[in-house]
Amino acid sequence: MARYLRLYLRYFGQNIKSLMSYRLSFLVGLAAFMARQFLGVAFVGLVFAAIPDLAGWSRDEVLFVYGFAQLGRGFDHMFTDNLWILAWRMVARGEFDRILVRPLPPLFQLLAERFQTDGIGELVAGIAVTAWTAPRLDFPAGPWSWALGAIAVVASFLIYTAVKLALASLAFWIKFSQAYLFAAYKMADFAMYPMNIYPKALRFVLSWALPFAFTAYYPAAALLGRESVAFGIGLALAVGLVATALSLAVWRAGLRAYESAGS
Amino acid sequence: MIRVRNLSKTFVTQKRYPGFLGSLKGLVTREKVRTVAVDDVSFDIDAGEIVGYIGANGAGKSTTIKMMTGILTPSSGRVTVDGVVPWERRMANAANIGVVFGQRTQLWWDLPVTESLTLLRDVYGVPKGEYEKRIAFLDEVLGLSEFSGSPVRTLSLGQRMRADLAASLLHRPKVLYLDEPTIGLDLIVKEKVRKAIKELNREFGTTIILTTHDLADIEELCRRIIVIDSGRLVYDGSLDELRAKYGRARTVRFHLAPGAELDLAPLSAEIAALDPSSRTVMEDGELAVTFDRAKAGVGAVVQKVLARHEVLDYAISETKIEEIVKRIYLEAEAGR
Amino acid sequence: MKAARYLRFTRNSVQTMLAYRANVLFYIFGNIVQTLVLWYLWRAIFAGAGSGRVNGFTLGEMAAYLLAAVAAQSAIGGNAEDVISEEIMEGSIAVNLARPLDYRTRIFFGHLGASLYNCVVVSLPALAIGLVASAELGGAGVRLAAFAASLILGFALHFFYKFMLGLTAILTTNVWGVFNVEAVVSGFLSGALVPLAFFPDWARTVTGLLPFASMVSAPALAFAGKLTGADLVRTLTVQGFWVVALALLSSWAWNSLVSRVSVNGG
Ligand SMILES: Nc1ncnc2c1ncn2[C@@H]1O[C@H](COP(=O)(O)OP(=O)(O)O)[C@@H](O)[C@H]1O
Ligand SMILES: [Mg+2]
């Protein structure tokens, strides 16, 4: 364990070094994701200028859900971004070969090889929005809430990563799978707003098929006292763990199916 | 050290149709194409051997290597490398082996060579003092210090290959796989790479499997060669034996008079009547005839050519290994 | 004769989209999802508003607006920026510059192919649904004609804009980041997400000075029947202005950056 942590830090250090040779692009990426979050907030603001509440949710509550959604997503973006590269070209071009001939777990290498600073933009925006809205809400502050919030963020991180890992692994069979990832990430956009604005069938899909509802809405609702803690946070963690286990199974099957690339 | 038993790999790919109409056709039909890349191959390699693994383009060399390194899972058959089934215990296998693919670097594109090497040092857990010693050795045989501060993406092909070789050797692997390590290199760098390979084998007894198109690599490095054609093993034995078996082959090269009309087909047929395994071709503006001198005498062949064409000059040469390998392929083709 | 040489690029680009149709379909799916998110949001917003109108829109008009915005966004989409940036990063642009074809024209015809493909698979279905959803508004023929006129101008000015966007690959390696910011910002300012009528006055002043509203908002408003008579003429004139302005600007950008391309491409 300690060895892996040390190695991760070694990879991380090298990442930062290569980053230094692309400083402008680092800033551009950061700006991109900040801008996206900022406009997301602006969107909610504009809409609420015209109406008092959205299906029973106040502006601050909606923003809280929105901000909370960015936290797990930001962590996922920072630490597992190489899965996009896997889906986009590593498998198709046979670049994955090198990972399989080194004496470290392939998934560890894959994730360690890339730290995506763009995700910091999401994380910062998420922290800013939650920190701004939380005190304005009727919110039982204290260590209990913090602990629940932290668990919920971990669960959300796990769910995002699990969906990404499972879909990226499809590339082992079909060579390119980034379109599936793209589509799934669009589905995650549903999770940024209160679930009760959607029809039942859609809510079902977002809860039990691509469980993005557990990345923000249910946990935030639990923190706000609109759902039970057991459902909103306990179940979110369970869903995160189950999804992770399933996606790891897909990943392992994918490794066996990997065909490299003819030269 | 390495046991390969009845190893096969079949790839299934989607058929693509060319052209605009073809892409419309692709909307409705999905035809599968099966490629048998490696077909029931078996061999054993002992510790300390250098084996040349050769075959034409697409013969299945890289696919075999990818199965021996654990990258690919075979369709059927079994491999053990130092007792480990590579694709079942990848990490254990990876600690034992080094791999270089001539076509693709295993290094980090944006990092300077030294950074890549020190990262690999930590990945393989090579102690610091030991690392210094090994780098000194690798620097001596490969001349790393020339470019060790430059990012991999800025290296020339030859430099990149040397860096890749160094990276594959840091952990002193028991087995080294080299897939076309000299492809695209100039003669001086090729010589350097060959020397390094030889040195390594002598010094540490590293087992080496090498694929190449350059038969000079084989002549200089390998005592044993394995030849595959269309996925099937067609020869496995020593280079000397191969020479003895096909060594009776001779090649006569004719320098034809300018303007002389050359009709290759009937001439080729006439010579084939003497020796069915003969080859009559135009090469570099010269007519080259290769044949078994036990079947067709040199005199007879020369007569046949002179009877049909005006010849300015001719020369008789012992057949190069390249020619022998071509003949093995041809026999394998004919045998099918 | 000459046009035929360029039309080849249109054909190639349609062919590429067909070859990668699985990918393309999933991207389309992504856009459908986005439209659905917006639709449910608006439905909830109108339900919460009490009165039948929000910022001057009825729910029917909003549906028509949203679907027309999706149709317009896809129809003008193209792929100019992707093609250009890829050629710049791979260095293949040097070879293409050496060909006896005008570079921008060539890119235009490729761009057109991708747009045509999007038109067939996204815009037409979206418009069809939009027509049904907005049947109560009446005057479908007039609305469609106004939409088409505005869309053509929008397509033209958007092409010049995307051409310049592709050239940013000369200036930065994180093209992906740039395109991402651009997609978000232009999606917002063009009115694809929220009609510009929802913006506060100062923000409307800003969008009035930028070309984005001419890309999506203008045709979408026309389709929703919110632009008629003098308003329509004024909007089309503004769009025409942007076509000319962006054409000139992109020529200038091309001429001042092209020398840097040939230096890099070696
Ligand atoms: N990943 C792959 N997918 C499909 N076909 C492949 C793949 N890799 C190799 N092949 C096919 O298998 C055959 C053998 O290829 P390869 O082992 O690369 O040959 P060599 O290395 O001897 O040139 C070729 O016909 C090649 O096209
Ligand atoms: Mg090969």
PDB file of C-alpha atoms in Angstrom, chain B residues 26-253:
ATOM      1  CA  GLY B  26     -21.588  -0.938 -44.435  1.00  0.00           C
ATOM      2  CA  LEU B  27     -24.764   0.436 -42.877  1.00  0.00           C
ATOM      3  CA  VAL B  28     -26.672  -2.719 -43.609  1.00  0.00           C
ATOM      4  CA  THR B  29     -24.203  -5.589 -43.762  1.00  0.00           C
ATOM      5  CA  ARG B  30     -21.749  -6.676 -41.128  1.00  0.00           C
ATOM      6  CA  GLU B  31     -19.444  -9.317 -42.413  1.00  0.00           C
ATOM      7  CA  LYS B  32     -16.831 -10.780 -40.123  1.00  0.00           C
ATOM      8  CA  VAL B  33     -13.354 -11.644 -41.267  1.00  0.00           C
ATOM      9  CA  ARG B  34     -11.272 -14.175 -39.357  1.00  0.00           C
ATOM     10  CA  THR B  35      -7.494 -13.877 -39.529  1.00  0.00           C
ATOM     11  CA  VAL B  36      -5.473 -16.773 -38.191  1.00  0.00           C
ATOM     12  CA  ALA B  37      -2.383 -14.835 -37.172  1.00  0.00           C
ATOM     13  CA  VAL B  38      -0.624 -17.684 -35.348  1.00  0.00           C
ATOM     14  CA  ASP B  39      -1.466 -21.264 -36.131  1.00  0.00           C
ATOM     15  CA  ASP B  40      -0.459 -24.143 -33.848  1.00  0.00           C
ATOM     16  CA  VAL B  41       3.103 -23.055 -33.121  1.00  0.00           C
ATOM     17  CA  SER B  42       5.330 -24.963 -30.658  1.00  0.00           C
ATOM     18  CA  PHE B  43       8.953 -24.481 -29.644  1.00  0.00           C
ATOM     19  CA  ASP B  44      11.248 -24.350 -26.625  1.00  0.00           C
ATOM     20  CA  ILE B  45      13.932 -21.812 -25.900  1.00  0.00           C
ATOM     21  CA  ASP B  46      16.690 -22.423 -23.360  1.00  0.00           C
ATOM     22  CA  ALA B  47      18.162 -19.881 -21.001  1.00  0.00           C
ATOM     23  CA  GLY B  48      20.917 -17.853 -22.630  1.00  0.00           C
ATOM     24  CA  GLU B  49      19.907 -18.490 -26.235  1.00  0.00           C
ATOM     25  CA  ILE B  50      19.579 -15.785 -28.861  1.00  0.00           C
ATOM     26  CA  VAL B  51      16.860 -16.837 -31.264  1.00  0.00           C
ATOM     27  CA  GLY B  52      15.940 -15.101 -34.482  1.00  0.00           C
ATOM     28  CA  TYR B  53      12.213 -15.210 -35.127  1.00  0.00           C
ATOM     29  CA  ILE B  54      11.675 -14.438 -38.755  1.00  0.00           C
ATOM     30  CA  GLY B  55       8.959 -14.366 -41.339  1.00  0.00           C
ATOM     31  CA  ALA B  56       7.459 -12.110 -43.990  1.00  0.00           C
ATOM     32  CA  ASN B  57       5.305  -9.111 -43.127  1.00  0.00           C
ATOM     33  CA  GLY B  58       2.106 -10.267 -41.477  1.00  0.00           C
ATOM     34  CA  ALA B  59       3.485 -13.745 -40.830  1.00  0.00           C
ATOM     35  CA  GLY B  60       2.514 -13.550 -37.160  1.00  0.00           C
ATOM     36  CA  LYS B  61       5.790 -12.639 -35.468  1.00  0.00           C
ATOM     37  CA  SER B  62       4.517  -9.722 -33.418  1.00  0.00           C
ATOM     38  CA  THR B  63       1.399 -11.629 -32.460  1.00  0.00           C
ATOM     39  CA  THR B  64       3.509 -14.494 -31.096  1.00  0.00           C
ATOM     40  CA  ILE B  65       5.655 -12.064 -29.127  1.00  0.00           C
ATOM     41  CA  LYS B  66       2.598 -10.323 -27.727  1.00  0.00           C
ATOM     42  CA  MET B  67       1.347 -13.652 -26.417  1.00  0.00           C
ATOM     43  CA  MET B  68       4.725 -14.508 -24.908  1.00  0.00           C
ATOM     44  CA  THR B  69       4.811 -11.132 -23.155  1.00  0.00           C
ATOM     45  CA  GLY B  70       1.279 -11.424 -21.793  1.00  0.00           C
ATOM     46  CA  ILE B  71      -0.186  -8.601 -23.870  1.00  0.00           C
ATOM     47  CA  LEU B  72      -2.498 -10.925 -25.765  1.00  0.00           C
ATOM     48  CA  THR B  73      -4.467 -13.893 -24.513  1.00  0.00           C
ATOM     49  CA  PRO B  74      -4.173 -16.704 -27.080  1.00  0.00           C
ATOM     50  CA  SER B  75      -7.153 -18.396 -28.717  1.00  0.00           C
ATOM     51  CA  SER B  76      -5.661 -21.737 -27.747  1.00  0.00           C
ATOM     52  CA  GLY B  77      -2.385 -23.280 -26.648  1.00  0.00           C
ATOM     53  CA  ARG B  78      -0.062 -22.653 -23.774  1.00  0.00           C
ATOM     54  CA  VAL B  79       3.071 -20.657 -23.031  1.00  0.00           C
ATOM     55  CA  THR B  80       5.251 -20.595 -19.951  1.00  0.00           C
ATOM     56  CA  VAL B  81       8.108 -18.179 -19.476  1.00  0.00           C
ATOM     57  CA  ASP B  82      10.291 -19.122 -16.541  1.00  0.00           C
ATOM     58  CA  GLY B  83       7.376 -21.188 -15.267  1.00  0.00           C
ATOM     59  CA  VAL B  84       4.838 -18.345 -15.525  1.00  0.00           C
ATOM     60  CA  VAL B  85       1.869 -18.253 -17.918  1.00  0.00           C
ATOM     61  CA  PRO B  86       2.284 -14.679 -19.128  1.00  0.00           C
ATOM     62  CA  TRP B  87      -1.334 -13.611 -19.640  1.00  0.00           C
ATOM     63  CA  GLU B  88      -2.483 -15.219 -16.402  1.00  0.00           C
ATOM     64  CA  ARG B  89       0.125 -13.661 -14.140  1.00  0.00           C
ATOM     65  CA  ARG B  90       1.080 -10.512 -15.956  1.00  0.00           C
ATOM     66  CA  MET B  91       2.859  -8.769 -13.128  1.00  0.00           C
ATOM     67  CA  ALA B  92       5.020 -11.759 -12.224  1.00  0.00           C
ATOM     68  CA  ASN B  93       5.877 -12.215 -15.874  1.00  0.00           C
ATOM     69  CA  ALA B  94       6.601  -8.522 -16.391  1.00  0.00           C
ATOM     70  CA  ALA B  95       9.258  -8.575 -13.701  1.00  0.00           C
ATOM     71  CA  ASN B  96      11.107 -11.277 -15.662  1.00  0.00           C
ATOM     72  CA  ILE B  97      11.024  -9.759 -19.096  1.00  0.00           C
ATOM     73  CA  GLY B  98      12.041  -6.749 -21.122  1.00  0.00           C
ATOM     74  CA  VAL B  99      10.258  -5.761 -24.333  1.00  0.00           C
ATOM     75  CA  VAL B 100      11.117  -3.423 -27.166  1.00  0.00           C
ATOM     76  CA  PHE B 101       8.799  -2.791 -30.091  1.00  0.00           C
ATOM     77  CA  GLY B 102      10.665  -1.060 -32.866  1.00  0.00           C
ATOM     78  CA  GLN B 103       7.508   0.555 -34.163  1.00  0.00           C
ATOM     79  CA  ARG B 104       6.340   2.084 -30.907  1.00  0.00           C
ATOM     80  CA  THR B 105       8.047   3.541 -27.896  1.00  0.00           C
ATOM     81  CA  GLN B 106       7.319   2.289 -24.392  1.00  0.00           C
ATOM     82  CA  LEU B 107       8.550   5.541 -22.870  1.00  0.00           C
ATOM     83  CA  TRP B 108       6.654   8.607 -21.763  1.00  0.00           C
ATOM     84  CA  TRP B 109       6.406  10.914 -24.709  1.00  0.00           C
ATOM     85  CA  ASP B 110       6.793  14.238 -22.896  1.00  0.00           C
ATOM     86  CA  LEU B 111       9.401  13.264 -20.332  1.00  0.00           C
ATOM     87  CA  PRO B 112      13.169  13.543 -20.745  1.00  0.00           C
ATOM     88  CA  VAL B 113      14.848  10.151 -21.078  1.00  0.00           C
ATOM     89  CA  THR B 114      16.445  10.284 -17.617  1.00  0.00           C
ATOM     90  CA  GLU B 115      13.083  11.023 -16.028  1.00  0.00           C
ATOM     91  CA  SER B 116      11.528   8.043 -17.795  1.00  0.00           C
ATOM     92  CA  LEU B 117      14.393   5.867 -16.635  1.00  0.00           C
ATOM     93  CA  THR B 118      14.231   6.926 -13.006  1.00  0.00           C
ATOM     94  CA  LEU B 119      10.478   6.431 -12.999  1.00  0.00           C
ATOM     95  CA  LEU B 120      10.987   2.917 -14.351  1.00  0.00           C
ATOM     96  CA  ARG B 121      13.670   2.370 -11.735  1.00  0.00           C
ATOM     97  CA  ASP B 122      11.011   2.964  -9.074  1.00  0.00           C
ATOM     98  CA  VAL B 123       8.401   0.931 -10.919  1.00  0.00           C
ATOM     99  CA  TYR B 124      10.730  -2.082 -10.996  1.00  0.00           C
ATOM    100  CA  GLY B 125      12.134  -1.353  -7.564  1.00  0.00           C
ATOM    101  CA  VAL B 126      15.786  -1.205  -8.613  1.00  0.00           C
ATOM    102  CA  PRO B 127      17.952   0.007  -5.690  1.00  0.00           C
ATOM    103  CA  LYS B 128      19.646   3.375  -6.271  1.00  0.00           C
ATOM    104  CA  GLY B 129      23.267   2.198  -6.141  1.00  0.00           C
ATOM    105  CA  GLU B 130      22.504  -0.710  -8.434  1.00  0.00           C
ATOM    106  CA  TYR B 131      20.705   1.682 -10.781  1.00  0.00           C
ATOM    107  CA  GLU B 132      23.791   3.893 -11.120  1.00  0.00           C
ATOM    108  CA  LYS B 133      25.888   0.858 -12.022  1.00  0.00           C
ATOM    109  CA  ARG B 134      23.426  -0.368 -14.635  1.00  0.00           C
ATOM    110  CA  ILE B 135      23.044   3.048 -16.186  1.00  0.00           C
ATOM    111  CA  ALA B 136      26.824   3.314 -16.443  1.00  0.00           C
ATOM    112  CA  PHE B 137      26.895   0.000 -18.318  1.00  0.00           C
ATOM    113  CA  LEU B 138      24.008   0.976 -20.593  1.00  0.00           C
ATOM    114  CA  ASP B 139      25.548   4.350 -21.267  1.00  0.00           C
ATOM    115  CA  GLU B 140      28.756   2.655 -22.282  1.00  0.00           C
ATOM    116  CA  VAL B 141      27.136   0.266 -24.765  1.00  0.00           C
ATOM    117  CA  LEU B 142      24.324   2.531 -26.000  1.00  0.00           C
ATOM    118  CA  GLY B 143      25.726   6.038 -25.596  1.00  0.00           C
ATOM    119  CA  LEU B 144      22.750   7.378 -23.670  1.00  0.00           C
ATOM    120  CA  SER B 145      24.340  10.536 -22.332  1.00  0.00           C
ATOM    121  CA  GLU B 146      24.198  12.093 -25.807  1.00  0.00           C
ATOM    122  CA  PHE B 147      20.453  12.656 -25.472  1.00  0.00           C
ATOM    123  CA  SER B 148      19.414  11.709 -21.948  1.00  0.00           C
ATOM    124  CA  GLY B 149      18.171  15.219 -21.131  1.00  0.00           C
ATOM    125  CA  SER B 150      15.811  15.494 -24.126  1.00  0.00           C
ATOM    126  CA  PRO B 151      12.122  14.621 -24.088  1.00  0.00           C
ATOM    127  CA  VAL B 152      11.388  11.379 -25.926  1.00  0.00           C
ATOM    128  CA  ARG B 153       9.240  13.147 -28.513  1.00  0.00           C
ATOM    129  CA  THR B 154      12.264  15.103 -29.748  1.00  0.00           C
ATOM    130  CA  LEU B 155      14.579  12.090 -30.237  1.00  0.00           C
ATOM    131  CA  SER B 156      15.642  10.683 -33.578  1.00  0.00           C
ATOM    132  CA  LEU B 157      14.588   7.145 -34.362  1.00  0.00           C
ATOM    133  CA  GLY B 158      18.000   5.736 -33.505  1.00  0.00           C
ATOM    134  CA  GLN B 159      18.187   7.605 -30.215  1.00  0.00           C
ATOM    135  CA  ARG B 160      14.686   6.557 -29.320  1.00  0.00           C
ATOM    136  CA  MET B 161      15.509   2.943 -29.989  1.00  0.00           C
ATOM    137  CA  ARG B 162      18.582   3.121 -27.777  1.00  0.00           C
ATOM    138  CA  ALA B 163      16.533   4.756 -25.032  1.00  0.00           C
ATOM    139  CA  ASP B 164      13.875   2.062 -25.352  1.00  0.00           C
ATOM    140  CA  LEU B 165      16.507  -0.645 -25.162  1.00  0.00           C
ATOM    141  CA  ALA B 166      17.984   0.901 -22.036  1.00  0.00           C
ATOM    142  CA  ALA B 167      14.517   1.142 -20.488  1.00  0.00           C
ATOM    143  CA  SER B 168      13.832  -2.527 -21.160  1.00  0.00           C
ATOM    144  CA  LEU B 169      17.098  -3.576 -19.546  1.00  0.00           C
ATOM    145  CA  LEU B 170      17.099  -1.571 -16.317  1.00  0.00           C
ATOM    146  CA  HIS B 171      15.686  -4.393 -14.262  1.00  0.00           C
ATOM    147  CA  ARG B 172      18.018  -7.009 -15.784  1.00  0.00           C
ATOM    148  CA  PRO B 173      15.275  -9.142 -17.294  1.00  0.00           C
ATOM    149  CA  LYS B 174      15.853 -12.865 -17.756  1.00  0.00           C
ATOM    150  CA  VAL B 175      14.226 -12.702 -21.155  1.00  0.00           C
ATOM    151  CA  LEU B 176      14.373  -9.880 -23.663  1.00  0.00           C
ATOM    152  CA  TYR B 177      11.935  -9.631 -26.564  1.00  0.00           C
ATOM    153  CA  LEU B 178      12.987  -7.418 -29.434  1.00  0.00           C
ATOM    154  CA  ASP B 179      10.410  -6.856 -32.174  1.00  0.00           C
ATOM    155  CA  GLU B 180      12.204  -5.305 -35.122  1.00  0.00           C
ATOM    156  CA  PRO B 181      14.723  -3.423 -33.022  1.00  0.00           C
ATOM    157  CA  THR B 182      16.734  -2.251 -36.005  1.00  0.00           C
ATOM    158  CA  ILE B 183      13.905  -1.097 -38.256  1.00  0.00           C
ATOM    159  CA  GLY B 184      14.625   2.249 -39.872  1.00  0.00           C
ATOM    160  CA  LEU B 185      18.041   2.658 -38.256  1.00  0.00           C
ATOM    161  CA  ASP B 186      21.178   3.646 -40.113  1.00  0.00           C
ATOM    162  CA  LEU B 187      24.123   1.264 -40.285  1.00  0.00           C
ATOM    163  CA  ILE B 188      26.139   2.812 -37.476  1.00  0.00           C
ATOM    164  CA  VAL B 189      23.282   2.736 -35.004  1.00  0.00           C
ATOM    165  CA  LYS B 190      22.345  -0.775 -36.117  1.00  0.00           C
ATOM    166  CA  GLU B 191      25.890  -1.870 -35.353  1.00  0.00           C
ATOM    167  CA  LYS B 192      25.693  -0.239 -31.927  1.00  0.00           C
ATOM    168  CA  VAL B 193      22.414  -1.954 -31.128  1.00  0.00           C
ATOM    169  CA  ARG B 194      23.728  -5.347 -32.226  1.00  0.00           C
ATOM    170  CA  LYS B 195      26.841  -4.943 -30.120  1.00  0.00           C
ATOM    171  CA  ALA B 196      24.753  -4.046 -27.109  1.00  0.00           C
ATOM    172  CA  ILE B 197      22.586  -7.136 -27.595  1.00  0.00           C
ATOM    173  CA  LYS B 198      25.605  -9.397 -27.875  1.00  0.00           C
ATOM    174  CA  GLU B 199      27.284  -7.840 -24.880  1.00  0.00           C
ATOM    175  CA  LEU B 200      24.182  -8.259 -22.794  1.00  0.00           C
ATOM    176  CA  ASN B 201      23.785 -11.898 -23.692  1.00  0.00           C
ATOM    177  CA  ARG B 202      27.420 -12.643 -22.935  1.00  0.00           C
ATOM    178  CA  GLU B 203      27.615 -10.653 -19.734  1.00  0.00           C
ATOM    179  CA  PHE B 204      24.315 -11.658 -18.094  1.00  0.00           C
ATOM    180  CA  GLY B 205      23.165 -14.728 -19.998  1.00  0.00           C
ATOM    181  CA  THR B 206      19.963 -12.953 -21.031  1.00  0.00           C
ATOM    182  CA  THR B 207      17.697 -15.030 -23.228  1.00  0.00           C
ATOM    183  CA  ILE B 208      16.850 -13.020 -26.333  1.00  0.00           C
ATOM    184  CA  ILE B 209      14.139 -13.423 -28.946  1.00  0.00           C
ATOM    185  CA  LEU B 210      14.523 -11.143 -31.882  1.00  0.00           C
ATOM    186  CA  THR B 211      12.370 -10.506 -34.919  1.00  0.00           C
ATOM    187  CA  THR B 212      13.829  -8.651 -37.826  1.00  0.00           C
ATOM    188  CA  HIS B 213      13.722  -8.059 -41.522  1.00  0.00           C
ATOM    189  CA  ASP B 214      17.407  -7.403 -41.657  1.00  0.00           C
ATOM    190  CA  LEU B 215      19.115 -10.736 -42.095  1.00  0.00           C
ATOM    191  CA  ALA B 216      22.427  -9.188 -41.221  1.00  0.00           C
ATOM    192  CA  ASP B 217      21.034  -8.999 -37.685  1.00  0.00           C
ATOM    193  CA  ILE B 218      20.423 -12.725 -37.800  1.00  0.00           C
ATOM    194  CA  GLU B 219      23.799 -13.632 -39.250  1.00  0.00           C
ATOM    195  CA  GLU B 220      25.561 -11.598 -36.630  1.00  0.00           C
ATOM    196  CA  LEU B 221      23.518 -12.488 -33.568  1.00  0.00           C
ATOM    197  CA  CYS B 222      21.669 -15.762 -33.804  1.00  0.00           C
ATOM    198  CA  ARG B 223      22.785 -19.321 -33.826  1.00  0.00           C
ATOM    199  CA  ARG B 224      19.225 -20.529 -33.996  1.00  0.00           C
ATOM    200  CA  ILE B 225      16.338 -19.309 -36.097  1.00  0.00           C
ATOM    201  CA  ILE B 226      12.641 -20.003 -36.161  1.00  0.00           C
ATOM    202  CA  VAL B 227      10.815 -19.203 -39.374  1.00  0.00           C
ATOM    203  CA  ILE B 228       7.073 -18.744 -39.589  1.00  0.00           C
ATOM    204  CA  ASP B 229       4.910 -18.221 -42.596  1.00  0.00           C
ATOM    205  CA  SER B 230       1.206 -17.353 -42.483  1.00  0.00           C
ATOM    206  CA  GLY B 231       1.192 -18.168 -38.800  1.00  0.00           C
ATOM    207  CA  ARG B 232       2.741 -21.613 -39.169  1.00  0.00           C
ATOM    208  CA  LEU B 233       6.157 -22.704 -38.058  1.00  0.00           C
ATOM    209  CA  VAL B 234       8.104 -23.758 -41.125  1.00  0.00           C
ATOM    210  CA  TYR B 235      11.638 -24.051 -39.790  1.00  0.00           C
ATOM    211  CA  ASP B 236      13.219 -24.351 -36.390  1.00  0.00           C
ATOM    212  CA  GLY B 237      16.905 -25.124 -36.221  1.00  0.00           C
ATOM    213  CA  SER B 238      20.404 -23.795 -36.263  1.00  0.00           C
ATOM    214  CA  LEU B 239      21.531 -21.297 -38.791  1.00  0.00           C
ATOM    215  CA  ASP B 240      24.414 -23.568 -39.806  1.00  0.00           C
ATOM    216  CA  GLU B 241      22.078 -26.479 -40.472  1.00  0.00           C
ATOM    217  CA  LEU B 242      19.977 -24.225 -42.599  1.00  0.00           C
ATOM    218  CA  ARG B 243      23.019 -23.212 -44.570  1.00  0.00           C
ATOM    219  CA  ALA B 244      24.043 -26.840 -45.018  1.00  0.00           C
ATOM    220  CA  LYS B 245      20.578 -27.836 -46.142  1.00  0.00           C
ATOM    221  CA  TYR B 246      20.128 -25.029 -48.590  1.00  0.00           C
ATOM    222  CA  GLY B 247      23.798 -24.266 -49.023  1.00  0.00           C
ATOM    223  CA  ARG B 248      23.921 -26.204 -52.262  1.00  0.00           C
ATOM    224  CA  ALA B 249      21.968 -23.349 -53.671  1.00  0.00           C
ATOM    225  CA  ARG B 250      23.757 -21.094 -56.114  1.00  0.00           C
ATOM    226  CA  THR B 251      22.778 -17.817 -57.623  1.00  0.00           C
ATOM    227  CA  VAL B 252      23.992 -16.751 -61.044  1.00  0.00           C
ATOM    228  CA  ARG B 253      23.521 -13.088 -61.941  1.00  0.00           C
TER     229      ARG B 253
END
